[in-house]
PDB file of C-alpha atoms in Angstrom:
ATOM      1  CA  MET A  48      15.820   9.001  -3.949  1.00 62.00           C
ATOM      2  CA  HIS A  49      13.654   5.981  -4.692  1.00 70.00           C
ATOM      3  CA  PRO A  50      14.209   2.935  -2.441  1.00 72.00           C
ATOM      4  CA  SER A  51      15.093   0.772  -5.471  1.00 75.00           C
ATOM      5  CA  VAL A  52      18.125   3.003  -6.111  1.00 76.00           C
ATOM      6  CA  ILE A  53      19.227   2.665  -2.477  1.00 76.00           C
ATOM      7  CA  ALA A  54      18.713  -1.116  -2.735  1.00 76.00           C
ATOM      8  CA  GLN A  55      21.187  -1.219  -5.624  1.00 80.00           C
ATOM      9  CA  LYS A  56      23.797   0.913  -3.837  1.00 84.00           C
ATOM     10  CA  THR A  57      23.516  -0.471  -0.292  1.00 82.00           C
ATOM     11  CA  PRO A  58      21.366  -3.610  -0.408  1.00 75.00           C
ATOM     12  CA  ASP A  59      22.010  -4.725   3.174  1.00 85.00           C
ATOM     13  CA  LYS A  60      21.337  -1.344   4.765  1.00 88.00           C
ATOM     14  CA  PRO A  61      18.225  -1.407   6.973  1.00 85.00           C
ATOM     15  CA  ALA A  62      15.282   0.315   5.293  1.00 87.00           C
ATOM     16  CA  ILE A  63      13.089   0.085   8.390  1.00 86.00           C
ATOM     17  CA  ILE A  64      13.794  -0.737  12.014  1.00 89.00           C
ATOM     18  CA  MET A  65      10.716  -1.110  14.211  1.00 88.00           C
ATOM     19  CA  ALA A  66      11.515   0.696  17.454  1.00 91.00           C
ATOM     20  CA  ALA A  67       9.217  -1.405  19.638  1.00 88.00           C
ATOM     21  CA  THR A  68      10.516  -4.805  18.509  1.00 90.00           C
ATOM     22  CA  GLY A  69      13.855  -4.197  16.793  1.00 90.00           C
ATOM     23  CA  GLU A  70      12.532  -6.018  13.725  1.00 90.00           C
ATOM     24  CA  SER A  71      14.196  -4.750  10.559  1.00 91.00           C
ATOM     25  CA  ILE A  72      14.150  -5.195   6.810  1.00 89.00           C
ATOM     26  CA  SER A  73      16.935  -4.372   4.356  1.00 90.00           C
ATOM     27  CA  PHE A  74      16.495  -2.190   1.293  1.00 89.00           C
ATOM     28  CA  ALA A  75      17.196  -5.197  -0.969  1.00 92.00           C
ATOM     29  CA  ARG A  76      14.534  -7.318   0.705  1.00 94.00           C
ATOM     30  CA  MET A  77      12.025  -4.465   0.719  1.00 93.00           C
ATOM     31  CA  ASP A  78      12.716  -3.801  -2.964  1.00 94.00           C
ATOM     32  CA  ALA A  79      12.195  -7.475  -3.856  1.00 96.00           C
ATOM     33  CA  GLN A  80       9.026  -7.745  -1.751  1.00 96.00           C
ATOM     34  CA  SER A  81       7.600  -4.522  -3.176  1.00 96.00           C
ATOM     35  CA  ASN A  82       8.213  -5.929  -6.669  1.00 97.00           C
ATOM     36  CA  GLN A  83       6.306  -9.048  -5.638  1.00 98.00           C
ATOM     37  CA  GLY A  84       3.503  -6.850  -4.312  1.00 98.00           C
ATOM     38  CA  ALA A  85       3.373  -4.939  -7.600  1.00 98.00           C
ATOM     39  CA  GLN A  86       3.201  -8.252  -9.481  1.00 98.00           C
ATOM     40  CA  LEU A  87       0.353  -9.326  -7.184  1.00 99.00           C
ATOM     41  CA  PHE A  88      -1.563  -6.099  -7.804  1.00 99.00           C
ATOM     42  CA  ARG A  89      -1.350  -6.730 -11.561  1.00 98.00           C
ATOM     43  CA  LYS A  90      -2.469 -10.351 -11.072  1.00 98.00           C
ATOM     44  CA  LEU A  91      -5.484  -9.063  -9.118  1.00 98.00           C
ATOM     45  CA  GLY A  92      -6.398  -6.854 -12.090  1.00 98.00           C
ATOM     46  CA  LEU A  93      -5.267  -3.507 -10.701  1.00 98.00           C
ATOM     47  CA  ASN A  94      -3.999  -1.124 -13.359  1.00 97.00           C
ATOM     48  CA  THR A  95      -2.357   2.294 -13.415  1.00 96.00           C
ATOM     49  CA  GLY A  96      -4.716   4.834 -11.852  1.00 96.00           C
ATOM     50  CA  ASP A  97      -6.571   2.307  -9.685  1.00 98.00           C
ATOM     51  CA  GLY A  98      -6.416   2.558  -5.904  1.00 98.00           C
ATOM     52  CA  ILE A  99      -5.830   0.495  -2.788  1.00 99.00           C
ATOM     53  CA  CYS A 100      -6.454   1.214   0.877  1.00 99.00           C
ATOM     54  CA  ILE A 101      -4.113   0.113   3.656  1.00 99.00           C
ATOM     55  CA  PHE A 102      -5.644  -0.360   7.111  1.00 98.00           C
ATOM     56  CA  MET A 103      -3.008  -1.337   9.652  1.00 97.00           C
ATOM     57  CA  GLU A 104      -1.293  -0.255  12.814  1.00 94.00           C
ATOM     58  CA  ASN A 105       2.487   0.264  12.817  1.00 90.00           C
ATOM     59  CA  ASN A 106       3.675  -2.662  10.732  1.00 92.00           C
ATOM     60  CA  ILE A 107       6.955  -3.456   9.028  1.00 89.00           C
ATOM     61  CA  ARG A 108       5.069  -4.377   5.817  1.00 94.00           C
ATOM     62  CA  PHE A 109       3.390  -0.945   5.512  1.00 95.00           C
ATOM     63  CA  LEU A 110       6.065   0.816   3.429  1.00 93.00           C
ATOM     64  CA  GLU A 111       6.631  -2.290   1.316  1.00 94.00           C
ATOM     65  CA  ILE A 112       2.951  -2.182   0.326  1.00 97.00           C
ATOM     66  CA  CYS A 113       3.110   1.576  -0.313  1.00 95.00           C
ATOM     67  CA  TRP A 114       6.152   1.067  -2.567  1.00 94.00           C
ATOM     68  CA  ALA A 115       4.446  -1.822  -4.375  1.00 97.00           C
ATOM     69  CA  ALA A 116       1.486   0.456  -5.098  1.00 97.00           C
ATOM     70  CA  GLN A 117       3.729   3.380  -6.003  1.00 94.00           C
ATOM     71  CA  ARG A 118       5.706   1.367  -8.548  1.00 94.00           C
ATOM     72  CA  SER A 119       2.407   0.034  -9.973  1.00 96.00           C
ATOM     73  CA  GLY A 120       1.046   3.501 -10.720  1.00 96.00           C
ATOM     74  CA  LEU A 121      -1.656   3.079  -8.082  1.00 97.00           C
ATOM     75  CA  TYR A 122      -3.158   5.509  -5.625  1.00 97.00           C
ATOM     76  CA  PHE A 123      -2.606   4.258  -2.075  1.00 97.00           C
ATOM     77  CA  THR A 124      -4.589   5.480   0.901  1.00 97.00           C
ATOM     78  CA  ALA A 125      -3.580   4.832   4.501  1.00 97.00           C
ATOM     79  CA  ILE A 126      -6.568   4.487   6.826  1.00 96.00           C
ATOM     80  CA  SER A 127      -6.184   5.222  10.530  1.00 94.00           C
ATOM     81  CA  SER A 128      -6.170   2.101  12.686  1.00 96.00           C
ATOM     82  CA  ARG A 129      -8.523   3.882  15.099  1.00 95.00           C
ATOM     83  CA  LEU A 130     -11.483   4.056  12.710  1.00 95.00           C
ATOM     84  CA  THR A 131     -14.694   2.024  12.903  1.00 96.00           C
ATOM     85  CA  ALA A 132     -15.934  -0.352  10.214  1.00 98.00           C
ATOM     86  CA  GLY A 133     -18.363   2.291   8.931  1.00 96.00           C
ATOM     87  CA  GLU A 134     -15.590   4.872   8.666  1.00 95.00           C
ATOM     88  CA  VAL A 135     -13.289   2.417   6.887  1.00 97.00           C
ATOM     89  CA  GLU A 136     -16.130   1.515   4.514  1.00 98.00           C
ATOM     90  CA  TYR A 137     -16.661   5.183   3.677  1.00 96.00           C
ATOM     91  CA  ILE A 138     -12.998   5.777   2.808  1.00 97.00           C
ATOM     92  CA  VAL A 139     -12.642   2.542   0.793  1.00 98.00           C
ATOM     93  CA  LYS A 140     -15.709   3.439  -1.267  1.00 98.00           C
ATOM     94  CA  ASP A 141     -14.881   7.144  -1.578  1.00 96.00           C
ATOM     95  CA  ALA A 142     -11.333   6.327  -2.723  1.00 97.00           C
ATOM     96  CA  ASN A 143     -12.799   3.839  -5.213  1.00 97.00           C
ATOM     97  CA  ALA A 144     -10.289   1.291  -3.912  1.00 98.00           C
ATOM     98  CA  LYS A 145     -10.053  -2.023  -5.720  1.00 99.00           C
ATOM     99  CA  ALA A 146      -8.223  -3.697  -2.814  1.00 99.00           C
ATOM    100  CA  LEU A 147      -8.057  -3.361   0.966  1.00 99.00           C
ATOM    101  CA  ILE A 148      -4.990  -4.606   2.821  1.00 99.00           C
ATOM    102  CA  VAL A 149      -5.441  -5.034   6.574  1.00 98.00           C
ATOM    103  CA  SER A 150      -3.171  -6.189   9.383  1.00 98.00           C
ATOM    104  CA  GLU A 151      -4.224  -9.095  11.574  1.00 97.00           C
ATOM    105  CA  GLY A 152      -4.250  -6.805  14.608  1.00 97.00           C
ATOM    106  CA  LEU A 153      -7.306  -5.089  13.128  1.00 98.00           C
ATOM    107  CA  SER A 154      -9.161  -8.304  12.255  1.00 97.00           C
ATOM    108  CA  LYS A 155     -12.231  -7.417  14.349  1.00 98.00           C
ATOM    109  CA  VAL A 156     -12.923  -4.285  12.284  1.00 98.00           C
ATOM    110  CA  ALA A 157     -11.780  -6.097   9.118  1.00 98.00           C
ATOM    111  CA  ALA A 158     -14.438  -8.781   9.668  1.00 98.00           C
ATOM    112  CA  GLU A 159     -17.099  -6.100  10.112  1.00 98.00           C
ATOM    113  CA  VAL A 160     -16.090  -4.132   7.020  1.00 98.00           C
ATOM    114  CA  ALA A 161     -15.750  -7.076   4.580  1.00 98.00           C
ATOM    115  CA  PRO A 162     -19.480  -7.471   3.806  1.00 98.00           C
ATOM    116  CA  LEU A 163     -19.836  -3.692   3.428  1.00 98.00           C
ATOM    117  CA  ILE A 164     -17.437  -3.486   0.464  1.00 98.00           C
ATOM    118  CA  PRO A 165     -18.423  -6.206  -2.029  1.00 98.00           C
ATOM    119  CA  GLY A 166     -16.145  -6.511  -5.036  1.00 97.00           C
ATOM    120  CA  VAL A 167     -13.093  -5.151  -3.210  1.00 98.00           C
ATOM    121  CA  LYS A 168     -10.173  -7.596  -3.066  1.00 99.00           C
ATOM    122  CA  LEU A 169      -9.384  -8.344   0.597  1.00 99.00           C
ATOM    123  CA  LEU A 170      -5.870  -9.176   1.808  1.00 99.00           C
ATOM    124  CA  MET A 171      -4.454  -9.513   5.309  1.00 98.00           C
ATOM    125  CA  VAL A 172      -0.906  -9.157   6.646  1.00 98.00           C
ATOM    126  CA  GLY A 173       0.164 -11.368   9.555  1.00 96.00           C
ATOM    127  CA  GLY A 174      -2.646 -13.923   9.312  1.00 96.00           C
ATOM    128  CA  THR A 175      -6.053 -14.428   7.774  1.00 96.00           C
ATOM    129  CA  ILE A 176      -9.707 -14.409   8.684  1.00 96.00           C
ATOM    130  CA  PRO A 177     -12.631 -15.605   6.556  1.00 96.00           C
ATOM    131  CA  GLY A 178     -12.898 -13.559   3.374  1.00 97.00           C
ATOM    132  CA  TYR A 179      -9.283 -12.343   3.442  1.00 98.00           C
ATOM    133  CA  ALA A 180      -6.365 -13.906   1.574  1.00 98.00           C
ATOM    134  CA  SER A 181      -2.865 -13.787   3.050  1.00 98.00           C
ATOM    135  CA  TYR A 182      -0.916 -10.906   1.512  1.00 98.00           C
ATOM    136  CA  GLU A 183       2.404 -12.588   2.340  1.00 98.00           C
ATOM    137  CA  ILE A 184       1.437 -15.928   0.776  1.00 98.00           C
ATOM    138  CA  GLU A 185      -0.077 -14.415  -2.362  1.00 98.00           C
ATOM    139  CA  ALA A 186       2.744 -11.901  -2.902  1.00 98.00           C
ATOM    140  CA  GLY A 187       5.315 -14.602  -2.100  1.00 97.00           C
ATOM    141  CA  LYS A 188       4.135 -16.573  -5.148  1.00 98.00           C
ATOM    142  CA  MET A 189       5.014 -13.663  -7.448  1.00 98.00           C
ATOM    143  CA  PRO A 190       8.355 -12.993  -9.168  1.00 98.00           C
ATOM    144  CA  ALA A 191      10.618 -10.411  -7.507  1.00 97.00           C
ATOM    145  CA  GLU A 192      11.310  -8.634 -10.805  1.00 97.00           C
ATOM    146  CA  PRO A 193       9.774  -5.234 -11.558  1.00 96.00           C
ATOM    147  CA  ILE A 194       6.506  -5.201 -13.476  1.00 97.00           C
ATOM    148  CA  ALA A 195       6.865  -4.284 -17.151  1.00 95.00           C
ATOM    149  CA  ASP A 196       4.805  -1.092 -16.899  1.00 94.00           C
ATOM    150  CA  GLN A 197       6.266   0.611 -13.813  1.00 94.00           C
ATOM    151  CA  THR A 198       5.077   4.185 -13.449  1.00 92.00           C
ATOM    152  CA  ALA A 199       4.824   6.410 -10.407  1.00 92.00           C
ATOM    153  CA  GLY A 200       1.705   6.108  -8.297  1.00 94.00           C
ATOM    154  CA  ALA A 201       0.757   8.514  -5.522  1.00 93.00           C
ATOM    155  CA  ALA A 202      -0.581   8.724  -2.002  1.00 93.00           C
ATOM    156  CA  MET A 203      -4.235   9.714  -1.772  1.00 94.00           C
ATOM    157  CA  LEU A 204      -4.606  11.538   1.512  1.00 91.00           C
ATOM    158  CA  TYR A 205      -7.784  12.345   3.410  1.00 88.00           C
ATOM    159  CA  SER A 206      -8.584  15.513   5.295  1.00 82.00           C
ATOM    160  CA  SER A 207      -9.730  15.208   8.876  1.00 74.00           C
ATOM    161  CA  GLY A 208     -13.315  16.011   7.932  1.00 66.00           C
ATOM    162  CA  THR A 209     -13.844  18.955  10.274  1.00 72.00           C
ATOM    163  CA  THR A 210     -16.789  20.181   8.186  1.00 74.00           C
ATOM    164  CA  GLY A 211     -18.309  16.761   7.587  1.00 80.00           C
ATOM    165  CA  ARG A 212     -16.903  13.506   6.297  1.00 84.00           C
ATOM    166  CA  PRO A 213     -13.215  13.184   5.414  1.00 83.00           C
ATOM    167  CA  LYS A 214     -12.414  14.352   1.909  1.00 85.00           C
ATOM    168  CA  GLY A 215      -9.934  12.621  -0.360  1.00 87.00           C
ATOM    169  CA  VAL A 216      -7.215  14.602  -2.095  1.00 87.00           C
ATOM    170  CA  ARG A 217      -6.415  12.895  -5.407  1.00 86.00           C
ATOM    171  CA  GLN A 218      -3.660  14.599  -7.368  1.00 87.00           C
ATOM    172  CA  PRO A 219      -3.239  13.590 -11.024  1.00 85.00           C
ATOM    173  CA  LEU A 220      -0.604  10.908 -11.552  1.00 86.00           C
ATOM    174  CA  SER A 221       2.594  12.249 -13.086  1.00 83.00           C
ATOM    175  CA  GLY A 222       3.184   9.405 -15.536  1.00 80.00           C
ATOM    176  CA  GLN A 223       6.873   9.688 -14.612  1.00 78.00           C
ATOM    177  CA  PRO A 224       9.239   6.800 -13.957  1.00 72.00           C
ATOM    178  CA  ILE A 225       9.226   5.614 -10.342  1.00 74.00           C
ATOM    179  CA  ASP A 226      12.660   7.062  -9.647  1.00 69.00           C
ATOM    180  CA  ALA A 227      12.049  10.510 -11.188  1.00 70.00           C
ATOM    181  CA  PRO A 228      12.806  13.381  -8.798  1.00 65.00           C
ATOM    182  CA  ALA A 229       9.801  15.000  -7.170  1.00 58.00           C
ATOM    183  CA  PRO A 230       8.815  18.201  -9.034  1.00 58.00           C
ATOM    184  CA  LEU A 231       9.385  20.397  -5.966  1.00 52.00           C
ATOM    185  CA  LEU A 232      13.004  19.258  -5.642  1.00 49.00           C
ATOM    186  CA  GLY A 233      13.931  21.443  -8.614  1.00 50.00           C
ATOM    187  CA  LEU A 234      12.802  24.529  -6.718  1.00 47.00           C
ATOM    188  CA  VAL A 235      15.316  24.170  -3.878  1.00 49.00           C
TER     189      VAL A 235
END
């Protein structure tokens, strides 16, 4: 079930609770913030079929950003927080990402990777460093309503690269509404 459906049925129910800190976010708030993120992606010029990369450690904003990309028809790629700038650069370029969203906790690597990926929109969660705009501030300026052209995006996963560099797995987008059941659900 898509989080937006849960947000309508039980808006105050926690969507995420961070075990280490107890920080939480409700489904209603996550739904609104993911709508704002989707609006921001459109403002930045990202269209259905484009991609973003997300480079952060455990962060309460992670799923919000994934859902913003998913409802925008974007491919979203999570990058391990343990990678070097060169490894992050490789994945961002290989995924043909139009935007990179980084958490402040990874600002050292983020600063190193920025000049390696010209033309990629750079956003940071939890703070900013030179070259990166604040994701929270920019998304916070956007309306919390769904974008007009919502369509399901997809995760673009990377193999571990045991025979060389990591390889991206890009499945075709379904073109389905964001709340359509996953195709495999009909088999069970």
